[in-house]
Coordinates of C-alpha atoms and ligand atoms in Angstrom, one line a residue:
M1 CA 20.8 4.3 -12.6
S2 CA 18.5 1.4 -12.9
D3 CA 19.8 -1.7 -14.5
I4 CA 17.0 -3.1 -16.6
D5 CA 17.4 -6.7 -17.7
I6 CA 14.7 -8.0 -20.0
T7 CA 14.6 -11.7 -19.2
L8 CA 12.3 -14.5 -19.9
D9 CA 8.5 -13.9 -20.3
N10 CA 8.8 -10.2 -20.6
V11 CA 9.9 -9.7 -17.1
A12 CA 11.9 -6.6 -16.6
V13 CA 13.9 -7.0 -13.4
I14 CA 15.1 -3.7 -12.2
T15 CA 18.0 -4.0 -9.8
N16 CA 17.7 -0.9 -7.8
D17 CA 16.3 -0.2 -4.4
G18 CA 13.4 2.1 -5.3
N19 CA 14.8 4.7 -2.9
P20 CA 14.6 8.2 -4.3
E21 CA 17.5 9.4 -2.2
S22 CA 19.9 6.6 -3.1
T23 CA 19.9 7.6 -6.8
T24 CA 21.6 11.0 -6.1
D25 CA 25.1 9.6 -6.4
Q26 CA 24.2 7.7 -9.6
P27 CA 24.3 9.0 -13.2
A28 CA 21.3 11.2 -13.8
T29 CA 18.1 9.5 -14.9
G30 CA 16.1 12.6 -14.8
F31 CA 12.3 12.7 -15.3
D32 CA 12.9 14.5 -18.7
L33 CA 14.3 11.3 -20.1
L34 CA 11.0 9.4 -19.5
G35 CA 9.2 11.0 -22.5
L36 CA 6.5 12.8 -20.4
H37 CA 4.5 15.8 -21.6
P38 CA 6.2 19.1 -20.6
A39 CA 3.2 20.1 -18.4
L40 CA 3.7 16.9 -16.3
L41 CA 7.5 17.5 -16.1
K42 CA 6.7 21.0 -14.7
A43 CA 4.3 19.5 -12.1
V44 CA 6.9 16.9 -11.1
Q45 CA 9.5 19.7 -10.7
L46 CA 7.1 21.7 -8.6
S47 CA 6.6 18.6 -6.4
G48 CA 10.3 18.9 -5.5
Y49 CA 11.3 15.6 -7.1
T50 CA 14.7 15.6 -8.7
E51 CA 15.0 12.0 -9.9
P52 CA 12.4 9.3 -10.7
T53 CA 12.5 6.3 -8.4
A54 CA 13.4 3.0 -9.9
V55 CA 9.8 2.0 -10.4
Q56 CA 9.0 5.3 -12.0
A57 CA 12.0 5.0 -14.3
A58 CA 10.9 1.6 -15.4
A59 CA 7.1 1.8 -15.5
I60 CA 6.5 5.3 -16.9
P61 CA 8.2 4.7 -20.4
A62 CA 6.7 1.3 -20.6
A63 CA 3.2 2.5 -19.8
I64 CA 3.5 5.3 -22.3
T65 CA 3.9 2.8 -25.1
G66 CA 0.3 1.6 -24.2
V67 CA 1.1 -2.0 -23.1
D68 CA -0.5 -3.7 -20.1
L69 CA 1.7 -3.8 -17.0
A70 CA 1.9 -5.8 -13.8
V71 CA 4.3 -3.9 -11.5
T72 CA 5.8 -4.8 -8.2
A73 CA 7.8 -2.2 -6.1
A74 CA 8.4 -1.7 -2.5
T75 CA 6.0 0.2 -0.2
G76 CA 6.8 3.9 -0.3
S77 CA 8.8 3.7 -3.5
G78 CA 6.5 6.1 -5.5
K79 CA 4.2 3.8 -7.4
T80 CA 1.4 6.4 -7.4
A81 CA 3.3 8.7 -9.7
A82 CA 4.4 5.7 -11.7
F83 CA 0.8 5.1 -12.9
V84 CA -0.7 8.6 -12.6
L85 CA 2.0 10.3 -14.7
P86 CA 1.7 8.0 -17.8
A87 CA -2.1 8.0 -17.5
L88 CA -2.2 11.8 -17.5
H89 CA 0.4 11.8 -20.3
R90 CA -2.0 9.9 -22.4
L91 CA -4.8 12.5 -21.8
A92 CA -2.4 15.4 -22.3
T93 CA -1.1 14.1 -25.7
S94 CA -4.4 13.0 -27.2
E95 CA -6.8 15.2 -29.1
L96 CA -9.8 14.1 -27.2
K97 CA -9.0 16.4 -24.3
S98 CA -11.1 19.2 -25.8
Q99 CA -14.1 17.0 -26.4
R100 CA -16.1 18.4 -23.6
G101 CA -19.5 17.0 -24.4
A102 CA -18.4 13.4 -23.8
V103 CA -19.5 11.4 -20.8
G104 CA -17.5 9.2 -18.5
P105 CA -13.9 9.0 -17.5
R106 CA -10.9 8.1 -19.8
V107 CA -8.8 7.0 -16.9
L108 CA -10.3 4.8 -14.1
V109 CA -8.2 4.0 -11.0
L110 CA -9.6 1.5 -8.5
T111 CA -8.3 1.2 -4.9
P112 CA -9.4 -0.9 -1.9
T113 CA -10.2 1.9 0.6
R114 CA -11.8 5.3 0.7
E115 CA -8.8 6.9 2.2
L116 CA -6.5 5.6 -0.5
T117 CA -9.0 6.8 -3.2
I118 CA -8.9 10.3 -1.8
Q119 CA -5.1 10.2 -1.6
V120 CA -4.7 9.0 -5.2
S121 CA -7.1 11.6 -6.5
Q122 CA -5.0 14.2 -4.7
A123 CA -1.9 12.9 -6.4
C124 CA -3.8 13.3 -9.8
D125 CA -4.5 16.9 -8.9
T126 CA -0.9 17.5 -7.9
Y127 CA 0.7 15.9 -11.0
G128 CA -2.0 17.4 -13.2
N129 CA -1.9 20.9 -11.8
Q130 CA -0.5 22.3 -15.1
L131 CA -3.3 20.7 -17.1
R132 CA -6.0 23.4 -16.6
W133 CA -8.7 21.4 -18.5
L134 CA -8.2 18.2 -16.4
R135 CA -11.2 17.1 -14.4
T136 CA -10.9 14.5 -11.7
A137 CA -13.6 13.0 -9.5
T138 CA -13.8 10.4 -6.8
V139 CA -16.4 7.8 -6.0
V140 CA -16.4 6.2 -2.5
G141 CA -18.9 4.6 -0.3
G142 CA -20.2 6.1 3.0
V143 CA -20.9 9.5 1.6
P144 CA -24.1 11.0 0.0
Y145 CA -24.9 10.2 -3.6
G146 CA -25.9 13.7 -4.7
A147 CA -22.6 15.4 -5.3
Q148 CA -21.1 12.2 -6.6
L149 CA -23.8 11.9 -9.2
R150 CA -23.3 15.4 -10.4
A151 CA -19.5 14.8 -10.6
I152 CA -19.8 11.6 -12.7
K153 CA -22.4 13.1 -15.0
S154 CA -20.3 16.2 -15.7
P155 CA -17.4 16.1 -18.2
L156 CA -14.7 14.0 -16.6
D157 CA -11.2 12.8 -17.4
V158 CA -10.0 10.8 -14.4
L159 CA -12.2 8.9 -11.9
V160 CA -10.7 7.4 -8.8
A161 CA -13.0 5.0 -6.9
T162 CA -13.6 2.1 -4.6
P163 CA -15.3 -0.7 -6.4
G164 CA -18.5 -1.1 -4.3
R165 CA -20.0 2.4 -4.8
L166 CA -18.7 2.5 -8.4
L167 CA -20.7 -0.6 -9.2
D168 CA -23.8 1.0 -7.6
H169 CA -23.5 3.9 -10.1
L170 CA -22.8 1.5 -12.9
N171 CA -25.8 -0.7 -12.2
S172 CA -28.2 2.2 -11.8
G173 CA -27.1 3.5 -15.2
N174 CA -25.6 6.7 -13.9
L175 CA -22.1 6.0 -15.0
N176 CA -20.7 5.3 -18.5
L177 CA -17.3 3.6 -18.6
S178 CA -17.3 3.2 -22.4
R179 CA -14.6 5.9 -22.8
V180 CA -12.1 4.3 -20.4
E181 CA -8.7 4.0 -22.1
V182 CA -6.7 3.2 -19.0
L183 CA -7.8 1.0 -16.1
V184 CA -5.5 1.0 -13.0
L185 CA -5.7 -1.3 -10.1
D186 CA -3.7 0.1 -7.2
E187 CA -2.9 -2.5 -4.5
A188 CA -3.7 -4.9 -7.3
D189 CA -3.3 -8.2 -5.3
R190 CA -5.9 -6.9 -2.8
M191 CA -8.2 -5.9 -5.6
L192 CA -8.0 -9.4 -7.1
D193 CA -8.7 -11.0 -3.7
M194 CA -11.9 -12.7 -3.0
G195 CA -13.5 -9.6 -1.4
F196 CA -13.2 -7.6 -4.6
I197 CA -12.6 -9.8 -7.6
E198 CA -16.3 -10.1 -8.7
D199 CA -16.8 -6.3 -8.5
I200 CA -13.6 -5.7 -10.4
E201 CA -14.6 -8.2 -13.2
A202 CA -18.0 -6.5 -13.5
I203 CA -16.4 -3.0 -13.7
A204 CA -13.7 -4.1 -16.2
A205 CA -16.5 -5.7 -18.3
A206 CA -18.1 -2.3 -18.6
T207 CA -14.9 -0.8 -20.1
P208 CA -13.7 -1.3 -23.7
A209 CA -11.7 -4.4 -24.3
T210 CA -9.1 -2.2 -26.0
R211 CA -8.2 -0.4 -22.8
Q212 CA -4.8 -0.4 -21.2
T213 CA -4.7 -2.2 -17.8
L214 CA -2.0 -1.4 -15.2
L215 CA -1.6 -3.4 -12.0
F216 CA 0.5 -2.0 -9.1
S217 CA 1.4 -3.4 -5.7
A218 CA 4.2 -4.0 -3.3
T219 CA 3.1 -7.7 -3.1
L220 CA 2.0 -9.1 -6.5
A221 CA 3.1 -12.7 -6.5
G222 CA 3.2 -14.6 -9.8
N223 CA 0.0 -16.5 -9.2
V224 CA -1.9 -13.3 -8.5
A225 CA -0.6 -11.8 -11.8
K226 CA -1.9 -15.0 -13.4
L227 CA -5.3 -14.4 -11.8
A228 CA -5.2 -11.1 -13.6
G229 CA -4.8 -12.8 -16.9
K230 CA -8.4 -12.2 -17.8
L231 CA -8.0 -8.5 -17.3
M232 CA -4.8 -8.0 -19.3
R233 CA -3.4 -8.6 -22.8
S234 CA 0.2 -9.8 -23.0
P235 CA 1.2 -7.9 -19.9
Q236 CA 4.7 -6.9 -19.2
R237 CA 5.9 -7.7 -15.7
I238 CA 8.1 -5.1 -14.0
E239 CA 9.7 -5.9 -10.6
T240 CA 12.1 -3.7 -8.7
H241 CA 14.4 -5.6 -6.4
S242 CA 16.3 -4.3 -3.5
H243 CA 19.9 -5.0 -3.8
T244 CA 22.0 -2.6 -1.7
D245 CA 22.3 -1.5 1.9
T246 CA 21.5 2.0 0.9
N247 CA 17.9 0.9 0.6
T248 CA 15.0 2.4 2.5
F249 CA 15.4 0.7 5.8
I250 CA 12.5 -0.6 7.9
T251 CA 14.0 -2.1 11.1
Q252 CA 11.9 -4.9 12.5
R253 CA 11.5 -6.1 16.0
L254 CA 9.5 -8.8 17.8
H255 CA 8.4 -8.8 21.4
W256 CA 6.9 -12.0 22.8
A257 CA 4.0 -11.4 25.2
D258 CA 2.2 -13.6 27.8
G259 CA -1.2 -12.2 26.9
R260 CA -3.3 -9.2 26.4
G261 CA -2.4 -7.4 29.7
H262 CA 1.3 -7.9 28.9
K263 CA 0.8 -6.6 25.4
D264 CA -0.9 -3.5 26.8
R265 CA 2.0 -2.8 29.1
L266 CA 4.5 -3.3 26.3
L267 CA 2.6 -1.0 24.1
E268 CA 2.4 1.7 26.8
R269 CA 6.2 1.5 27.4
L270 CA 7.0 1.5 23.7
L271 CA 4.9 4.6 23.1
T272 CA 7.0 6.5 25.7
D273 CA 9.9 6.4 23.2
P274 CA 10.9 10.0 22.4
E275 CA 12.1 8.8 19.0
I276 CA 8.5 8.3 17.9
D277 CA 7.5 11.1 15.5
Q278 CA 4.1 9.6 14.7
A279 CA 3.0 6.0 15.0
I280 CA 0.3 3.6 13.7
V281 CA -0.7 0.8 16.1
F282 CA -2.5 -1.9 14.2
T283 CA -5.1 -4.1 15.8
S284 CA -6.9 -7.2 14.5
T285 CA -10.4 -6.0 15.3
Q286 CA -12.4 -2.7 15.3
I287 CA -13.3 -3.3 19.0
D288 CA -9.6 -3.6 19.9
A289 CA -8.9 -0.4 17.9
E290 CA -11.5 1.5 20.0
R291 CA -10.4 0.0 23.3
V292 CA -6.7 0.6 22.7
A293 CA -7.3 4.2 21.5
V294 CA -9.4 4.9 24.6
S295 CA -6.8 3.5 27.0
L296 CA -4.0 5.4 25.3
E297 CA -6.0 8.6 25.4
A298 CA -6.5 8.1 29.1
L299 CA -2.7 8.0 29.4
G300 CA -2.5 11.4 27.8
H301 CA -1.6 10.5 24.2
A302 CA -2.8 12.4 21.2
V303 CA -4.5 9.4 19.7
A304 CA -7.5 8.3 17.7
A305 CA -8.9 5.1 16.2
L306 CA -9.5 4.4 12.5
H307 CA -11.5 1.5 11.3
G308 CA -14.2 0.5 8.8
G309 CA -17.0 0.7 11.4
M310 CA -16.6 4.5 11.8
P311 CA -18.7 7.0 9.8
Q312 CA -16.8 8.3 6.8
G313 CA -16.7 11.9 8.1
R314 CA -14.9 10.8 11.2
R315 CA -12.5 8.6 9.2
N316 CA -11.6 11.6 7.1
H317 CA -11.3 13.9 10.1
T318 CA -9.0 11.3 11.8
L319 CA -6.7 10.8 8.9
L320 CA -6.5 14.6 8.4
G321 CA -5.6 14.9 12.1
L322 CA -2.7 12.5 11.5
R323 CA -1.5 14.3 8.4
R324 CA -1.7 17.7 10.2
R325 CA 0.2 16.2 13.2
K326 CA -2.7 16.9 15.6
L327 CA -2.5 13.2 16.3
R328 CA 0.7 11.4 17.3
I329 CA -0.8 7.9 17.3
L330 CA -3.3 6.3 15.1
V331 CA -4.8 3.0 16.3
A332 CA -6.1 1.3 13.2
T333 CA -7.4 -1.9 11.7
D334 CA -6.1 -3.1 8.3
V335 CA -8.3 -0.3 6.7
A336 CA -5.1 1.7 7.1
A337 CA -2.7 -1.1 6.1
R338 CA -2.5 -0.3 2.4
G339 CA -1.3 2.7 0.5
I340 CA -1.7 5.4 3.1
D341 CA 1.3 7.8 2.7
V342 CA 2.0 9.9 5.8
P343 CA 5.8 10.4 5.5
T344 CA 6.2 11.4 9.2
I345 CA 5.1 8.0 10.5
S346 CA 8.3 6.8 12.2
H347 CA 6.9 3.7 13.9
V348 CA 4.4 0.9 13.2
I349 CA 3.4 -1.3 16.0
N350 CA 1.5 -4.6 15.4
Y351 CA -0.6 -4.9 18.6
G352 CA -2.7 -7.6 16.9
L353 CA -1.2 -9.7 14.1
P354 CA -2.3 -9.3 10.5
I355 CA -4.3 -12.0 8.7
T356 CA -1.8 -12.6 6.0
A357 CA 1.9 -12.2 5.5
E358 CA 1.2 -9.7 2.7
D359 CA -0.7 -7.5 5.1
Y360 CA 2.3 -7.5 7.4
V361 CA 4.4 -6.1 4.6
H362 CA 1.9 -3.5 3.8
R363 CA 1.3 -2.5 7.4
I364 CA 5.0 -2.0 8.2
G365 CA 5.3 -0.2 4.9
R366 CA 3.3 2.7 6.4
T367 CA 6.7 3.8 7.7
G368 CA 10.0 4.1 5.8
R369 CA 8.4 6.2 3.1
A370 CA 10.4 7.6 0.2
G371 CA 13.8 6.9 1.6
R372 CA 13.2 7.6 5.3
T373 CA 13.9 5.0 8.0
G374 CA 11.3 3.4 10.1
L375 CA 10.8 1.0 13.0
A376 CA 8.2 -1.8 12.9
I377 CA 7.6 -3.6 16.2
T378 CA 5.4 -6.7 16.4
L379 CA 3.8 -7.9 19.7
A380 CA 3.0 -11.6 19.5
E381 CA 1.8 -14.3 21.9
Y382 CA 3.5 -17.7 21.8
G383 CA 0.4 -19.2 20.4
D384 CA 0.9 -17.0 17.3
A385 CA 4.4 -18.4 16.6
H386 CA 3.2 -20.1 13.4
K387 CA 2.0 -16.7 12.1
I388 CA 5.3 -15.1 12.8
R389 CA 7.1 -18.0 11.0
S390 CA 4.7 -17.5 8.0
I391 CA 5.6 -13.8 7.9
E392 CA 9.3 -14.6 8.1
R393 CA 9.1 -17.1 5.3
F394 CA 7.2 -14.6 3.1
T395 CA 9.7 -11.8 3.7
T396 CA 12.7 -14.3 3.8
Q397 CA 13.8 -12.3 6.9
Q398 CA 13.9 -13.3 10.5
I399 CA 12.4 -10.7 12.8
P400 CA 14.9 -10.1 15.7
V401 CA 13.4 -10.8 19.1
S402 CA 13.7 -8.1 21.7
T403 CA 12.6 -7.6 25.3
L404 CA 12.0 -4.5 27.5
E405 CA 13.5 -4.5 31.0
G406 CA 11.0 -5.4 33.6
L407 CA 8.5 -6.5 30.9
E408 CA 10.2 -9.8 29.8
P409 CA 7.7 -12.6 28.9
K410 CA 7.2 -15.1 31.7
A411 CA 6.4 -18.1 29.5
R412 CA 9.7 -19.7 28.8
P413 CA 10.5 -19.9 25.1
A414 CA 11.2 -23.5 24.2
N415 CA 14.7 -22.9 22.8
A416 CA 17.7 -20.7 23.5
T417 CA 17.1 -18.2 20.7
G418 CA 13.9 -16.9 22.3
R419 CA 11.7 -18.6 19.6
P420 CA 9.3 -21.3 20.5
T421 CA 10.1 -24.6 18.7
R422 CA 7.9 -25.6 15.8
P423 CA 4.9 -27.5 17.1
H424 CA 4.2 -29.5 14.0
G425 CA 7.4 -31.2 13.0
A426 CA 10.5 -29.8 11.3
R427 CA 10.5 -27.1 8.7
S428 CA 11.9 -27.9 5.3
G429 CA 15.1 -26.2 4.2
S430 CA 13.5 -24.2 1.5
E431 CA 11.0 -22.7 3.9
R432 CA 13.6 -21.6 6.4
A433 CA 13.7 -17.9 7.1
R434 CA 17.0 -16.2 6.3
P435 CA 18.5 -14.7 9.5
S436 CA 20.0 -11.7 7.8
G437 CA 19.8 -8.2 9.3
T438 CA 16.7 -6.3 10.1
T439 CA 15.4 -4.8 6.9
V440 CA 12.6 -6.2 4.9
R441 CA 12.9 -6.5 1.2
H442 CA 9.5 -6.0 -0.4
G443 CA 10.0 -8.5 -3.2
A444 CA 7.2 -10.7 -4.4
P445 CA 7.8 -14.2 -3.2
A446 CA 4.9 -16.7 -3.3
R447 CA 1.7 -15.7 -1.7
R448 CA 1.1 -17.3 1.7
D449 CA -1.9 -17.1 4.0
F450 CA -1.7 -18.4 7.5
S451 CA -4.4 -21.0 6.9
D452 CA -5.4 -23.2 4.0
A453 CA -9.0 -22.1 4.3
P454 CA -10.3 -19.9 1.5
R455 CA -10.2 -16.2 2.4
R456 CA -13.5 -14.6 3.0
A457 CA -14.3 -11.0 2.0
R458 CA -12.5 -8.7 4.4
R459 CA -13.6 -5.1 4.6
P460 CA -11.7 -3.9 7.7
Ligands
ADP1 P1 3.9 3.6 -3.0 O1 2.6 3.7 -3.7 O2 5.0 3.0 -3.8 O3 3.8 3.0 -1.6 P2 3.7 6.5 -3.0 O4 3.3 6.7 -4.4 O5 2.7 6.7 -1.9 O6 4.5 5.1 -2.7 O7 4.9 7.5 -2.7 C1 5.6 7.5 -1.4 C2 6.2 8.9 -1.2 O8 7.2 9.2 -2.1 C3 5.2 10.0 -1.4 O9 5.2 10.9 -0.3 C4 5.6 10.7 -2.7 O10 5.3 12.1 -2.6 C5 7.1 10.5 -2.7 N1 7.7 10.4 -4.0 C6 7.2 9.8 -5.1 N2 8.1 9.9 -6.2 C7 9.2 10.6 -5.7 C8 10.4 11.0 -6.3 N3 10.6 10.8 -7.6 N4 11.3 11.7 -5.6 C9 11.0 12.0 -4.3 N5 9.9 11.6 -3.6 C10 9.0 10.9 -4.3
MG2 MG1 0.7 3.1 -3.2

């Protein structure tokens, strides 16, 4: 059972690992204790869930009271249900549900990618499948306006959207957000990032000031939550911490490479591993995603690329192919780094490094979903050693270095541990990565980019 300590500043620290399987030998904390509407309990039961995860046990009762929340919990720990269920509970228990003539949604969920928007809206359909009156719509870019316009002008309860297209509809007067009671930002730190913050502020300004605001992410550092201050009223902070070895394990590994050709050979060898059920290979650029996918296909892999430069139809088709196991390997940019839940992904391979340490946590979090184990392998050139260190500081974990026989790096690492020495002076003690094991704890230490330069809008 979760141990909830209310400490300073309204911070509820939940010392549990967020792993649905690890709760089975604990005293029952069944969903029926969370105060949810019976129709939602029924839907949860039909989903096959027996126990709420730690984040669900903490966030659902808190959200039901109507307060604003900033919630941090590991990748794959069930955050979607932790916001969808209390939002639907509000609709199910209020009298407005029969008010069919009204316009605009009562629950608005914003996400950073079209794929995640579709996934979250499917979760709304799943958890709301016993609420026959419930109407959900999605608004994403890259698709025709017609059907979307009809959907948002019809009676509507829940709208799940990416900010850009939503703002188009808002600015053209086709969308009314004056009925919004609950605003959710999934992947909240990304949504408050420079690429999105202005859109988010404009959208929030079109909703009533009395709304409830819920922020969820695996990485929501204190300073990001502060940034959200404008959007929230006396928010409660909920963090789930990983404390035990029975946690969801993501094993991490690092391979040093001499250059691109070497990385290609490492990747080819790694993908021959029969342990791989399905894998995502992350690249830094769209061009690399295409190139790597083409060369892996030539080797006979069931593979496709996914990136923001592709038409939406192909993006949807590709993700569906992954979910239906027609594809074994997805080669993707960071467009697939956040939120995507394909439980059969056993491996994540970083062919190109992510821009931020947060992105690393989200990328590798595409494996190890809901209590499963996963392996995350990073390929890095020595020139990228500072980026690896930055990731290690962020996760407070050292990534164990590994080699493949016959594919050892030629460039000699500058010290005996296989790690190049730090080029710019010594590291301070507080920054030193903790060399402990191979699992990453997805807590929320201070945010760290690799450079001090301001981040530009990134739409991968
Ligand atoms: P997060 O947003 O925290 O990364 P998701 O909401 O995508 O995680 O959920 C990850 C997976 O866990 C999904 O496949 C979901 O169906 C499953 N899941 C969620 N809640 C439970 C639960 N209480 N018991 C078992 N599985 C769950
Ligand atoms: Mg999520």
